[in-house]
C-alpha positions as a LaTeX table, in Angstrom:
\begin{tabular}{lrrr}
\hline
Residue & $x$ (\AA) & $y$ (\AA) & $z$ (\AA) \\
\hline
Met1 & $-20.61$ & $-195.91$ & 32.41 \\
Gln2 & $-23.23$ & $-195.07$ & 29.82 \\
Arg3 & $-22.47$ & $-197.95$ & 27.64 \\
Ile4 & $-22.74$ & $-200.31$ & 30.78 \\
Leu5 & $-25.95$ & $-199.06$ & 32.38 \\
Leu6 & $-27.77$ & $-198.29$ & 29.14 \\
Leu7 & $-27.20$ & $-201.78$ & 27.75 \\
Leu8 & $-29.08$ & $-203.19$ & 30.80 \\
Val9 & $-32.30$ & $-201.30$ & 29.66 \\
Pro10 & $-32.96$ & $-203.13$ & 26.63 \\
Leu11 & $-32.50$ & $-206.21$ & 28.43 \\
Leu12 & $-35.40$ & $-205.12$ & 30.80 \\
Leu13 & $-37.39$ & $-203.78$ & 27.84 \\
Val14 & $-37.46$ & $-206.72$ & 25.30 \\
Asn15 & $-40.41$ & $-207.41$ & 23.69 \\
Cys16 & $-42.59$ & $-209.20$ & 26.24 \\
Lys17 & $-45.58$ & $-209.52$ & 23.54 \\
Glu18 & $-43.70$ & $-213.16$ & 21.90 \\
Ala19 & $-42.82$ & $-214.25$ & 25.76 \\
Lys20 & $-46.46$ & $-213.80$ & 27.08 \\
Glu21 & $-48.73$ & $-213.32$ & 24.40 \\
Glu22 & $-50.23$ & $-216.94$ & 24.80 \\
Asp23 & $-51.32$ & $-215.91$ & 28.40 \\
Leu24 & $-53.16$ & $-212.75$ & 27.22 \\
Met25 & $-56.75$ & $-212.38$ & 26.08 \\
Thr26 & $-58.70$ & $-209.13$ & 25.31 \\
Val27 & $-62.18$ & $-208.47$ & 26.16 \\
Gln28 & $-63.80$ & $-204.97$ & 24.96 \\
Gly29 & $-60.17$ & $-204.15$ & 24.48 \\
Lys30 & $-58.86$ & $-204.74$ & 27.87 \\
Thr31 & $-56.28$ & $-207.01$ & 28.59 \\
Ile32 & $-56.61$ & $-209.17$ & 31.97 \\
Val33 & $-54.50$ & $-212.05$ & 33.15 \\
Ala34 & $-54.78$ & $-214.03$ & 35.95 \\
Glu35 & $-53.49$ & $-213.22$ & 39.09 \\
Pro36 & $-50.58$ & $-215.05$ & 41.36 \\
Gly37 & $-52.01$ & $-217.74$ & 43.57 \\
Glu38 & $-55.07$ & $-218.35$ & 41.40 \\
Met39 & $-53.11$ & $-220.82$ & 39.11 \\
Glu40 & $-51.38$ & $-222.85$ & 41.88 \\
Gly41 & $-50.48$ & $-226.65$ & 41.08 \\
Lys42 & $-51.68$ & $-225.77$ & 37.29 \\
Glu43 & $-50.55$ & $-224.10$ & 34.01 \\
Lys44 & $-51.58$ & $-220.26$ & 34.10 \\
Glu45 & $-54.85$ & $-219.77$ & 32.60 \\
Met46 & $-57.08$ & $-216.98$ & 31.57 \\
Val47 & $-59.69$ & $-216.04$ & 33.67 \\
Asn48 & $-62.83$ & $-213.94$ & 32.11 \\
Ala49 & $-62.44$ & $-210.45$ & 32.32 \\
Pro50 & $-65.13$ & $-208.69$ & 34.68 \\
Glu51 & $-67.44$ & $-206.08$ & 33.96 \\
Tyr52 & $-66.61$ & $-204.12$ & 36.69 \\
Ile53 & $-63.67$ & $-203.55$ & 39.06 \\
Gln54 & $-63.10$ & $-206.15$ & 41.89 \\
Ser55 & $-61.31$ & $-203.99$ & 44.28 \\
Leu56 & $-58.88$ & $-205.23$ & 47.15 \\
Lys57 & $-58.31$ & $-202.95$ & 50.44 \\
His58 & $-54.80$ & $-201.38$ & 49.81 \\
Asn59 & $-53.78$ & $-198.95$ & 51.85 \\
Asn60 & $-50.47$ & $-196.95$ & 50.82 \\
Lys61 & $-48.95$ & $-193.83$ & 49.86 \\
Val62 & $-48.34$ & $-193.44$ & 46.08 \\
Leu63 & $-46.46$ & $-190.99$ & 44.05 \\
Ile64 & $-48.52$ & $-189.42$ & 41.15 \\
Leu65 & $-45.88$ & $-188.75$ & 37.78 \\
Lys66 & $-48.22$ & $-187.77$ & 35.25 \\
Gly67 & $-50.13$ & $-184.30$ & 35.09 \\
Glu68 & $-53.37$ & $-185.29$ & 34.40 \\
Leu69 & $-55.06$ & $-188.83$ & 35.17 \\
Glu70 & $-58.65$ & $-190.15$ & 33.88 \\
Leu71 & $-60.78$ & $-191.15$ & 36.71 \\
Tyr72 & $-63.06$ & $-194.18$ & 36.29 \\
Asn73 & $-66.06$ & $-195.57$ & 38.00 \\
Lys74 & $-66.35$ & $-199.37$ & 38.97 \\
Asn75 & $-67.78$ & $-200.05$ & 35.78 \\
Leu76 & $-64.28$ & $-199.31$ & 34.14 \\
Lys77 & $-66.06$ & $-196.33$ & 32.64 \\
Glu78 & $-64.25$ & $-193.08$ & 32.25 \\
Thr79 & $-66.08$ & $-190.31$ & 34.51 \\
Gly80 & $-63.92$ & $-187.43$ & 34.10 \\
Lys81 & $-60.38$ & $-186.12$ & 34.86 \\
Ala82 & $-58.11$ & $-184.54$ & 37.44 \\
Ala83 & $-55.34$ & $-182.21$ & 36.34 \\
Gly84 & $-52.15$ & $-180.75$ & 38.20 \\
Leu85 & $-51.18$ & $-183.91$ & 39.81 \\
Tyr86 & $-47.24$ & $-184.38$ & 38.60 \\
Gly87 & $-45.21$ & $-184.93$ & 41.88 \\
Leu88 & $-48.59$ & $-185.18$ & 44.11 \\
Ile89 & $-48.32$ & $-188.12$ & 46.91 \\
Val90 & $-51.72$ & $-188.98$ & 47.77 \\
Thr91 & $-53.21$ & $-192.31$ & 50.03 \\
Thr92 & $-54.78$ & $-195.18$ & 48.33 \\
Asp93 & $-57.76$ & $-197.14$ & 49.47 \\
Ser94 & $-57.90$ & $-200.22$ & 47.08 \\
Ile95 & $-56.52$ & $-201.61$ & 44.01 \\
Ser96 & $-58.25$ & $-203.82$ & 41.57 \\
Gln97 & $-57.92$ & $-207.43$ & 41.82 \\
Asn98 & $-56.88$ & $-207.79$ & 38.30 \\
Arg99 & $-54.45$ & $-206.02$ & 35.90 \\
Tyr100 & $-55.74$ & $-204.66$ & 32.49 \\
Asp101 & $-54.26$ & $-203.16$ & 29.39 \\
Leu102 & $-56.21$ & $-200.43$ & 28.19 \\
Thr103 & $-54.13$ & $-200.21$ & 25.06 \\
Gly104 & $-55.24$ & $-203.23$ & 24.12 \\
Ala105 & $-51.84$ & $-203.79$ & 22.68 \\
Asn106 & $-51.98$ & $-207.77$ & 24.08 \\
Asp107 & $-48.78$ & $-206.65$ & 25.89 \\
Tyr108 & $-47.70$ & $-208.82$ & 29.17 \\
Cys109 & $-45.55$ & $-206.02$ & 30.16 \\
Lys110 & $-48.43$ & $-203.26$ & 29.71 \\
Leu111 & $-50.72$ & $-204.81$ & 32.27 \\
His112 & $-51.38$ & $-202.23$ & 35.05 \\
Asn113 & $-53.83$ & $-202.28$ & 38.45 \\
Phe114 & $-56.80$ & $-200.03$ & 38.49 \\
Val115 & $-55.88$ & $-197.77$ & 41.73 \\
Lys116 & $-58.54$ & $-195.96$ & 44.14 \\
Leu117 & $-57.05$ & $-192.52$ & 45.43 \\
Ser118 & $-58.34$ & $-190.55$ & 48.15 \\
His119 & $-57.33$ & $-186.57$ & 48.03 \\
Pro120 & $-59.22$ & $-183.28$ & 47.46 \\
Asp121 & $-57.20$ & $-183.53$ & 43.94 \\
Val122 & $-58.10$ & $-186.57$ & 42.81 \\
Arg123 & $-60.68$ & $-189.23$ & 44.47 \\
Gly124 & $-61.65$ & $-192.04$ & 42.44 \\
Trp125 & $-60.23$ & $-194.98$ & 40.08 \\
Val126 & $-57.30$ & $-193.97$ & 37.88 \\
Tyr127 & $-55.42$ & $-196.10$ & 35.90 \\
Gly128 & $-52.06$ & $-197.26$ & 37.57 \\
Lys129 & $-49.61$ & $-196.76$ & 34.71 \\
Asp130 & $-48.30$ & $-193.40$ & 36.14 \\
Val131 & $-48.93$ & $-194.47$ & 39.73 \\
Tyr132 & $-45.78$ & $-195.49$ & 42.38 \\
Glu133 & $-46.54$ & $-196.75$ & 45.68 \\
Tyr134 & $-44.11$ & $-196.57$ & 48.64 \\
Asp135 & $-42.07$ & $-199.79$ & 49.27 \\
Met136 & $-41.38$ & $-199.51$ & 52.90 \\
Ser137 & $-39.41$ & $-202.60$ & 53.24 \\
Arg138 & $-36.38$ & $-201.15$ & 51.42 \\
Asp139 & $-36.54$ & $-197.74$ & 52.98 \\
Thr140 & $-33.19$ & $-196.34$ & 54.38 \\
Thr141 & $-33.55$ & $-193.67$ & 57.22 \\
Phe142 & $-29.90$ & $-191.69$ & 58.07 \\
Thr143 & $-29.42$ & $-188.41$ & 60.18 \\
Val144 & $-26.77$ & $-185.65$ & 59.10 \\
Asn145 & $-26.46$ & $-182.46$ & 60.85 \\
Asp146 & $-29.45$ & $-183.50$ & 63.28 \\
Val147 & $-31.43$ & $-183.60$ & 60.26 \\
Gln148 & $-33.27$ & $-186.72$ & 59.17 \\
Phe149 & $-33.86$ & $-188.06$ & 56.13 \\
Thr150 & $-35.25$ & $-191.35$ & 54.76 \\
Leu151 & $-34.90$ & $-192.89$ & 51.24 \\
Ile152 & $-38.22$ & $-194.16$ & 50.25 \\
Pro153 & $-38.21$ & $-196.85$ & 46.91 \\
Thr154 & $-41.49$ & $-197.18$ & 45.25 \\
Lys155 & $-42.50$ & $-199.31$ & 42.70 \\
Asn156 & $-45.05$ & $-199.00$ & 39.82 \\
Phe157 & $-48.59$ & $-201.05$ & 39.97 \\
Ser158 & $-47.52$ & $-202.91$ & 36.66 \\
Val159 & $-46.41$ & $-206.61$ & 36.46 \\
Gly160 & $-42.85$ & $-205.54$ & 37.20 \\
Val161 & $-39.64$ & $-207.28$ & 36.64 \\
Tyr162 & $-40.62$ & $-210.51$ & 38.77 \\
Asp163 & $-44.22$ & $-212.17$ & 38.27 \\
Glu164 & $-45.16$ & $-215.63$ & 40.05 \\
Glu165 & $-43.37$ & $-217.44$ & 37.34 \\
Gly166 & $-39.89$ & $-215.50$ & 37.97 \\
Leu167 & $-38.26$ & $-212.66$ & 35.68 \\
Thr168 & $-40.42$ & $-211.31$ & 33.03 \\
Phe169 & $-38.27$ & $-208.56$ & 31.18 \\
Cys170 & $-40.34$ & $-205.99$ & 31.72 \\
Gly171 & $-38.86$ & $-202.49$ & 32.40 \\
Ser172 & $-39.00$ & $-200.81$ & 35.69 \\
Asp173 & $-38.02$ & $-197.26$ & 36.31 \\
Asn174 & $-39.26$ & $-196.28$ & 39.83 \\
Pro175 & $-38.42$ & $-192.81$ & 41.14 \\
Met176 & $-37.29$ & $-192.45$ & 44.66 \\
Val177 & $-39.30$ & $-190.51$ & 47.12 \\
Leu178 & $-36.91$ & $-188.25$ & 50.17 \\
Tyr179 & $-38.00$ & $-187.32$ & 53.19 \\
Asn180 & $-36.36$ & $-184.58$ & 55.20 \\
Ser181 & $-37.37$ & $-183.68$ & 58.42 \\
Lys182 & $-35.64$ & $-179.84$ & 58.08 \\
Phe183 & $-38.69$ & $-179.03$ & 55.99 \\
Glu184 & $-40.77$ & $-181.99$ & 56.80 \\
Lys185 & $-41.25$ & $-182.71$ & 53.34 \\
Glu186 & $-41.61$ & $-185.87$ & 51.29 \\
Glu187 & $-41.41$ & $-185.51$ & 47.37 \\
Phe188 & $-39.70$ & $-186.97$ & 44.47 \\
Ile189 & $-36.27$ & $-185.57$ & 43.39 \\
Pro190 & $-36.30$ & $-184.55$ & 39.61 \\
Ile191 & $-32.30$ & $-184.35$ & 38.14 \\
Glu192 & $-31.51$ & $-181.20$ & 36.27 \\
Asp193 & $-29.07$ & $-181.27$ & 33.49 \\
Lys194 & $-29.21$ & $-184.77$ & 33.69 \\
Asn195 & $-25.90$ & $-186.45$ & 32.82 \\
Asp196 & $-26.33$ & $-189.04$ & 30.18 \\
Asp197 & $-24.76$ & $-192.00$ & 31.62 \\
Tyr198 & $-27.81$ & $-192.12$ & 34.25 \\
Val199 & $-30.72$ & $-193.53$ & 32.67 \\
Ser200 & $-33.71$ & $-191.85$ & 34.40 \\
Asp201 & $-34.77$ & $-188.37$ & 34.72 \\
Tyr202 & $-34.75$ & $-188.76$ & 38.63 \\
Ile203 & $-33.42$ & $-189.85$ & 41.31 \\
Thr204 & $-33.98$ & $-193.94$ & 41.67 \\
Tyr205 & $-33.40$ & $-196.42$ & 44.43 \\
Asp206 & $-34.07$ & $-199.83$ & 42.91 \\
Ser207 & $-33.49$ & $-203.45$ & 43.63 \\
His208 & $-34.47$ & $-206.06$ & 40.56 \\
Asp209 & $-32.39$ & $-207.91$ & 38.24 \\
Gly210 & $-30.81$ & $-204.82$ & 36.39 \\
Trp211 & $-29.20$ & $-203.39$ & 39.82 \\
Ile212 & $-29.06$ & $-203.28$ & 43.05 \\
Asp213 & $-28.74$ & $-199.40$ & 44.77 \\
Ser214 & $-27.68$ & $-199.16$ & 48.30 \\
Phe215 & $-26.79$ & $-195.85$ & 50.72 \\
Glu216 & $-23.46$ & $-195.30$ & 50.89 \\
Gly217 & $-22.99$ & $-192.12$ & 52.80 \\
Ala218 & $-24.29$ & $-188.37$ & 53.04 \\
Ser219 & $-23.02$ & $-185.18$ & 54.07 \\
Leu220 & $-24.99$ & $-182.01$ & 54.49 \\
Val221 & $-23.85$ & $-178.16$ & 54.17 \\
Gly222 & $-26.52$ & $-175.64$ & 54.48 \\
Asp223 & $-29.53$ & $-176.86$ & 52.22 \\
Thr224 & $-27.50$ & $-179.21$ & 50.04 \\
Leu225 & $-27.40$ & $-182.78$ & 50.72 \\
Thr226 & $-24.54$ & $-184.75$ & 48.86 \\
Leu227 & $-25.83$ & $-187.99$ & 48.69 \\
Asn228 & $-23.60$ & $-190.98$ & 47.83 \\
Ile229 & $-25.57$ & $-194.20$ & 45.93 \\
Tyr230 & $-23.71$ & $-197.73$ & 45.25 \\
Arg231 & $-25.10$ & $-199.29$ & 42.49 \\
Glu232 & $-23.97$ & $-202.81$ & 41.68 \\
Tyr233 & $-24.89$ & $-204.42$ & 38.36 \\
Gln234 & $-24.28$ & $-207.03$ & 36.06 \\
Glu235 & $-20.96$ & $-205.81$ & 34.45 \\
Gly236 & $-19.46$ & $-203.97$ & 37.25 \\
Ser237 & $-20.61$ & $-201.31$ & 39.70 \\
Ala238 & $-20.27$ & $-197.80$ & 40.35 \\
Asn239 & $-20.98$ & $-194.84$ & 43.25 \\
Ile240 & $-23.44$ & $-192.11$ & 41.78 \\
Ile241 & $-22.66$ & $-189.08$ & 43.64 \\
Phe242 & $-26.11$ & $-186.71$ & 43.73 \\
Glu243 & $-26.08$ & $-182.91$ & 44.99 \\
Ile244 & $-29.61$ & $-182.43$ & 45.87 \\
Tyr245 & $-30.59$ & $-178.85$ & 46.80 \\
Leu246 & $-33.60$ & $-178.79$ & 49.43 \\
Ser247 & $-36.27$ & $-176.21$ & 49.59 \\
Lys248 & $-39.82$ & $-176.25$ & 50.81 \\
Phe249 & $-40.95$ & $-175.07$ & 47.47 \\
Gly250 & $-39.33$ & $-178.58$ & 45.82 \\
Ser251 & $-35.87$ & $-179.86$ & 45.93 \\
Lys252 & $-33.91$ & $-180.63$ & 42.99 \\
Ala253 & $-30.69$ & $-182.70$ & 42.15 \\
Val254 & $-27.75$ & $-183.00$ & 39.98 \\
Ile255 & $-25.06$ & $-185.68$ & 39.48 \\
Lys256 & $-21.85$ & $-184.45$ & 40.66 \\
Glu257 & $-20.01$ & $-187.64$ & 39.82 \\
Ile258 & $-20.16$ & $-191.25$ & 38.39 \\
Ile259 & $-17.66$ & $-193.02$ & 39.91 \\
Glu260 & $-17.26$ & $-196.37$ & 37.55 \\
His261 & $-15.83$ & $-199.55$ & 38.87 \\
Glu262 & $-14.51$ & $-202.40$ & 36.89 \\
Pro263 & $-15.92$ & $-205.59$ & 37.45 \\
Glu264 & $-14.01$ & $-207.90$ & 39.61 \\
Phe265 & $-12.86$ & $-211.57$ & 38.56 \\
\hline
\end{tabular}
């Protein structure tokens, strides 16, 4: 399993610089690319980097997976920092119309939107690299022993695996958020004592060119949820069995078993 899953990651994380470098420009150390729809009917061109964030209304929930984030104003100037954020779920107000690469690396895969957050602990514009928004188009709800659960996929504010031209070969490693009605809690689920055959440090529930995850079944004994995720990928498939220890103070998981299936020809 380790060989198969890990072989997929380099395919997604190939150097995007060569493939997309001609599409990029850098202005004042910030890289920007035209957004989908702007270039319809003609070859992709570059637009001038605005001197301020052009915002688009964008209401959603997001998960933050970084302890500290820099805060920015609309002129892309850093105004301060917010700390103690890791694992926090907050709401968004807007996103930037354009994506930026703050590293100046001229790498298509490093482009991210700025995101405007509204929460007592973090209020203002942040860079979207470590921010993951809910993707409710693929949520899965089920009930076990009168407890309702929802698996909520997320997606990063990067270019992602696909853009308007097709596959980007930019990596995607998006955490799943789990809702449970017992504690009326939404949270991401970190994995303890991680099995090396599993790529991420948290449970994911993905659907992209590398693999597709789907809900296969679940059982609940006390506060322990056993979750069966079926993963189908290019060279076969597997059932990944998680044990999730539910807690109002923060749930955690271990990988109980990975059942690998040989590809069918």
